[in-house]
Amino acid sequence: MIKLIVSIFIVALLANITHAKVRGESRTERLASKILAEERELLIYLPNNYQQNTTLNYPVLFLLDGQRNFAHAAGTLDLLNQSNMAQEMIIVAILNTHRTRDFTPTYDQSYNQWGISGGADNFLDFIEQELIPYVNKQYRTNHFKILSGHSLGGLLSIYALQSRPKLFQAYFAFSPSLWWHDQIIFKDAKNFLTRTATLHKYLYINMGNEGGHMLSTFERYKQLLKEHAPKNLAFNAELNTAENHNTTALVGHSLAYRYLNTTLQAPKDVVANGIPAIEQFFKTQSEKYAYQSIPSYRAINRAGYNALNKKDFATAIKIFEANVKTYPHKADAYDSLADGLEANGDLNNALKARGLAITKSSSENVESNAFKTRYVNLLNSITEKNAN
C-alpha cells in the first residue's frame, strides 16, 4: 500500500514538470550612430538564466558579421553553458552595412570592387563610444568584453588587439585576412608584442584549409605570438585542415569559448585550498582583466564536493547552501545541496532539496531526468527505511 501511494505521488509530481520552452532570449534592436552617420541593426542574445537572477552581471561578446554568425554562436554557447564548459554571455551581433569599409584598417584601391575600405578606426570608435555604452546601459554587464570576427572580421579583431588593447579583454579571430593590403597588419605587430611587457588578455586565432596567403600570414602571426607574446597574454593558435573558410568560425567559437573559460576559471589547486583561496583568485582576476568578477558557481561547487569527499559534511553543506543563496535559480545547486544532506543522513531535507531541483529545472529550463531519478531513489529509500 505504501509503495502504491509513493508511486502515485511520484507520477503526479513528475507530470507537472514540463520543458517546452526555448532556451535564452533573442531580440532585434537599432542604434543610431553619429560616428558612422547611419543606423545599425543589432541582434541581441540574452543567456538562458538572464531573467532568472537579476543580481548577476554578464560578459558581452561583440559579434561581427552578425546576420551570418548569430545563430551558431548563440546555439554553441548555450550548449556549452549546459555543461559548465563556457561562461554565460550576452551576445551583441552587429549586422553589416559596409563590411569592407568597417573591417579594414587601411584604404586599398585595388579592392574597390568590394566597397570602400579603411574605416576600421571609425568603426572601433563606434563600438567604443556608442555601442558599448548603449549595451552597458540597457543590460547587466560585468565589463568583460570580447570581439569576435571571421575573415575580414578576424583581421579587425587582430587590429583591435594591436591598436586598442584596453578596449576588449578577449579577441576571437577565425581565418583572419592578415594578407590585407600587402600584410600591413604586420607593420606594427612585432613592435606591439615586444614593447608590451604584460598583457592580461586572451586571443584565439585559427585557420582552415585555405592555403596560399591566408595560410602563410596565419603561420607568420602564429610564430610572432610564440616568440614575442607579452607576459600573461593567453592565446591559442590552431590550424585545422578539416575545416574550410566557411566553417572555421563555426568550429572556432566552440573551442574559443572553452579555452577562454579555462583561462578565467580557478584551477584545481586553488579550489583545493577552499573558499578564501577561490575568492582571492577571482578578486585578482577582476584586477588583472579590469572587470567585475565573482567566484564562479563551478568553483564553489567543486569546493563543496571536495569537502564532501573528505566527509566534512558540515563544511560541504555550508558551501552548497552559499551557492544556493548566490544562484537561487540554478537547479544543480539544490541537487548538490541534496547530496550533502543525504550524505550527512538528513534524508528528509535532502528530499526537499531534490524536489526543489526538479521544480527549479522547469523554471531554469534545463534537463531534469537525472534530478527526477535521484528524487525517486531517495524517496524509495526513505519509504523502505520507515517501513522497517
mmCIF file of N, CA and C in Angstrom, residues 204-253:
data_model
loop_
_atom_site.group_PDB
_atom_site.id
_atom_site.type_symbol
_atom_site.label_atom_id
_atom_site.label_comp_id
_atom_site.label_asym_id
_atom_site.label_seq_id
_atom_site.Cartn_x
_atom_site.Cartn_y
_atom_site.Cartn_z
ATOM 1 N N TYR A 204 42.179 34.001 -29.381
ATOM 2 C CA TYR A 204 42.037 32.741 -30.117
ATOM 3 C C TYR A 204 42.096 33.065 -31.603
ATOM 4 N N ILE A 205 42.962 32.357 -32.323
ATOM 5 C CA ILE A 205 43.103 32.558 -33.761
ATOM 6 C C ILE A 205 43.196 31.190 -34.442
ATOM 7 N N ASN A 206 42.482 31.022 -35.533
ATOM 8 C CA ASN A 206 42.546 29.722 -36.212
ATOM 9 C C ASN A 206 42.592 29.893 -37.728
ATOM 10 N N MET A 207 42.801 28.784 -38.407
ATOM 11 C CA MET A 207 42.829 28.752 -39.867
ATOM 12 C C MET A 207 42.399 27.368 -40.315
ATOM 13 N N GLY A 208 41.697 27.302 -41.447
ATOM 14 C CA GLY A 208 41.276 26.033 -42.010
ATOM 15 C C GLY A 208 42.195 25.601 -43.149
ATOM 16 N N ASN A 209 41.594 25.060 -44.187
ATOM 17 C CA ASN A 209 42.388 24.520 -45.294
ATOM 18 C C ASN A 209 42.567 25.523 -46.430
ATOM 19 N N GLU A 210 42.503 26.827 -46.107
ATOM 20 C CA GLU A 210 42.535 27.853 -47.149
ATOM 21 C C GLU A 210 43.813 27.833 -47.982
ATOM 22 N N GLY A 211 44.967 27.665 -47.335
ATOM 23 C CA GLY A 211 46.225 27.669 -48.065
ATOM 24 C C GLY A 211 46.595 29.060 -48.539
ATOM 25 N N GLY A 212 47.605 29.137 -49.413
ATOM 26 C CA GLY A 212 48.011 30.402 -50.013
ATOM 27 C C GLY A 212 48.382 31.464 -49.004
ATOM 28 N N HIS A 213 48.071 32.726 -49.361
ATOM 29 C CA HIS A 213 48.436 33.852 -48.479
ATOM 30 C C HIS A 213 47.628 33.852 -47.189
ATOM 31 N N MET A 214 46.453 33.213 -47.182
ATOM 32 C CA MET A 214 45.705 33.077 -45.921
ATOM 33 C C MET A 214 46.523 32.269 -44.922
ATOM 34 N N LEU A 215 47.040 31.122 -45.373
ATOM 35 C CA LEU A 215 47.805 30.239 -44.500
ATOM 36 C C LEU A 215 49.157 30.836 -44.131
ATOM 37 N N SER A 216 49.855 31.400 -45.099
ATOM 38 C CA SER A 216 51.207 31.900 -44.816
ATOM 39 C C SER A 216 51.192 33.052 -43.815
ATOM 40 N N THR A 217 50.186 33.926 -43.914
ATOM 41 C CA THR A 217 50.125 35.039 -42.953
ATOM 42 C C THR A 217 49.675 34.554 -41.577
ATOM 43 N N PHE A 218 48.815 33.545 -41.541
ATOM 44 C CA PHE A 218 48.448 32.937 -40.258
ATOM 45 C C PHE A 218 49.684 32.345 -39.584
ATOM 46 N N GLU A 219 50.468 31.593 -40.339
ATOM 47 C CA GLU A 219 51.673 30.975 -39.776
ATOM 48 C C GLU A 219 52.662 32.043 -39.320
ATOM 49 N N ARG A 220 52.743 33.121 -40.053
ATOM 50 C CA ARG A 220 53.643 34.210 -39.674
ATOM 51 C C ARG A 220 53.215 34.834 -38.352
ATOM 52 N N TYR A 221 51.915 35.076 -38.200
ATOM 53 C CA TYR A 221 51.430 35.681 -36.955
ATOM 54 C C TYR A 221 51.555 34.700 -35.786
ATOM 55 N N LYS A 222 51.289 33.444 -36.063
ATOM 56 C CA LYS A 222 51.423 32.413 -35.035
ATOM 57 C C LYS A 222 52.856 32.359 -34.512
ATOM 58 N N GLN A 223 53.823 32.480 -35.396
ATOM 59 C CA GLN A 223 55.224 32.460 -34.987
ATOM 60 C C GLN A 223 55.574 33.691 -34.162
ATOM 61 N N LEU A 224 55.033 34.836 -34.528
ATOM 62 C CA LEU A 224 55.251 36.047 -33.736
ATOM 63 C C LEU A 224 54.725 35.876 -32.317
ATOM 64 N N LEU A 225 53.557 35.257 -32.197
ATOM 65 C CA LEU A 225 52.983 35.025 -30.873
ATOM 66 C C LEU A 225 53.882 34.100 -30.051
ATOM 67 N N LYS A 226 54.370 33.055 -30.679
ATOM 68 C CA LYS A 226 55.228 32.114 -29.963
ATOM 69 C C LYS A 226 56.510 32.772 -29.477
ATOM 70 N N GLU A 227 57.065 33.664 -30.285
ATOM 71 C CA GLU A 227 58.371 34.250 -29.973
ATOM 72 C C GLU A 227 58.279 35.515 -29.135
ATOM 73 N N HIS A 228 57.191 36.276 -29.286
ATOM 74 C CA HIS A 228 57.172 37.610 -28.691
ATOM 75 C C HIS A 228 55.917 37.934 -27.878
ATOM 76 N N ALA A 229 55.080 36.953 -27.607
ATOM 77 C CA ALA A 229 53.856 37.244 -26.849
ATOM 78 C C ALA A 229 54.190 37.865 -25.505
ATOM 79 N N PRO A 230 53.540 38.966 -25.136
ATOM 80 C CA PRO A 230 53.790 39.578 -23.833
ATOM 81 C C PRO A 230 53.423 38.633 -22.688
ATOM 82 N N LYS A 231 54.005 38.859 -21.559
ATOM 83 C CA LYS A 231 53.670 38.080 -20.370
ATOM 84 C C LYS A 231 52.178 38.203 -20.080
ATOM 85 N N ASN A 232 51.560 37.078 -19.758
ATOM 86 C CA ASN A 232 50.143 36.989 -19.372
ATOM 87 C C ASN A 232 49.167 37.102 -20.535
ATOM 88 N N LEU A 233 49.676 37.193 -21.777
ATOM 89 C CA LEU A 233 48.771 37.068 -22.918
ATOM 90 C C LEU A 233 48.536 35.587 -23.169
ATOM 91 N N ALA A 234 47.326 35.133 -22.861
ATOM 92 C CA ALA A 234 46.974 33.735 -23.126
ATOM 93 C C ALA A 234 46.448 33.632 -24.554
ATOM 94 N N PHE A 235 46.903 32.653 -25.293
ATOM 95 C CA PHE A 235 46.436 32.529 -26.668
ATOM 96 C C PHE A 235 46.450 31.076 -27.111
ATOM 97 N N ASN A 236 45.588 30.799 -28.087
ATOM 98 C CA ASN A 236 45.569 29.524 -28.794
ATOM 99 C C ASN A 236 45.546 29.831 -30.277
ATOM 100 N N ALA A 237 46.497 29.272 -31.018
ATOM 101 C CA ALA A 237 46.561 29.444 -32.466
ATOM 102 C C ALA A 237 46.518 28.060 -33.087
ATOM 103 N N GLU A 238 45.445 27.770 -33.837
ATOM 104 C CA GLU A 238 45.212 26.402 -34.292
ATOM 105 C C GLU A 238 44.975 26.330 -35.792
ATOM 106 N N LEU A 239 45.596 25.344 -36.398
ATOM 107 C CA LEU A 239 45.366 25.030 -37.801
ATOM 108 C C LEU A 239 44.547 23.750 -37.876
ATOM 109 N N ASN A 240 43.393 23.817 -38.539
ATOM 110 C CA ASN A 240 42.519 22.658 -38.655
ATOM 111 C C ASN A 240 42.131 22.486 -40.114
ATOM 112 N N THR A 241 42.870 21.644 -40.815
ATOM 113 C CA THR A 241 42.638 21.483 -42.252
ATOM 114 C C THR A 241 41.374 20.684 -42.576
ATOM 115 N N ALA A 242 40.712 20.161 -41.561
ATOM 116 C CA ALA A 242 39.420 19.501 -41.781
ATOM 117 C C ALA A 242 38.314 20.525 -42.033
ATOM 118 N N GLU A 243 38.593 21.800 -41.713
ATOM 119 C CA GLU A 243 37.604 22.868 -41.901
ATOM 120 C C GLU A 243 38.003 23.739 -43.088
ATOM 121 N N ASN A 244 37.010 24.391 -43.685
ATOM 122 C CA ASN A 244 37.281 25.331 -44.762
ATOM 123 C C ASN A 244 36.988 26.748 -44.295
ATOM 124 N N HIS A 245 37.152 27.696 -45.200
ATOM 125 C CA HIS A 245 36.997 29.105 -44.801
ATOM 126 C C HIS A 245 35.607 29.396 -44.247
ATOM 127 N N ASN A 246 34.608 28.666 -44.713
ATOM 128 C CA ASN A 246 33.236 28.934 -44.284
ATOM 129 C C ASN A 246 32.892 28.317 -42.936
ATOM 130 N N THR A 247 33.717 27.389 -42.440
ATOM 131 C CA THR A 247 33.353 26.684 -41.202
ATOM 132 C C THR A 247 34.293 26.954 -40.035
ATOM 133 N N THR A 248 35.351 27.724 -40.249
ATOM 134 C CA THR A 248 36.291 27.955 -39.145
ATOM 135 C C THR A 248 35.663 28.737 -37.998
ATOM 136 N N ALA A 249 34.714 29.611 -38.299
ATOM 137 C CA ALA A 249 34.038 30.345 -37.227
ATOM 138 C C ALA A 249 33.104 29.431 -36.448
ATOM 139 N N LEU A 250 32.446 28.516 -37.157
ATOM 140 C CA LEU A 250 31.533 27.567 -36.518
ATOM 141 C C LEU A 250 32.275 26.695 -35.508
ATOM 142 N N VAL A 251 33.360 26.077 -35.944
ATOM 143 C CA VAL A 251 34.153 25.221 -35.067
ATOM 144 C C VAL A 251 34.938 26.063 -34.060
ATOM 145 N N GLY A 252 35.447 27.193 -34.529
ATOM 146 C CA GLY A 252 36.285 28.026 -33.684
ATOM 147 C C GLY A 252 35.575 28.599 -32.480
ATOM 148 N N HIS A 253 34.307 28.977 -32.626
ATOM 149 C CA HIS A 253 33.577 29.508 -31.475
ATOM 150 C C HIS A 253 33.502 28.476 -30.355
#
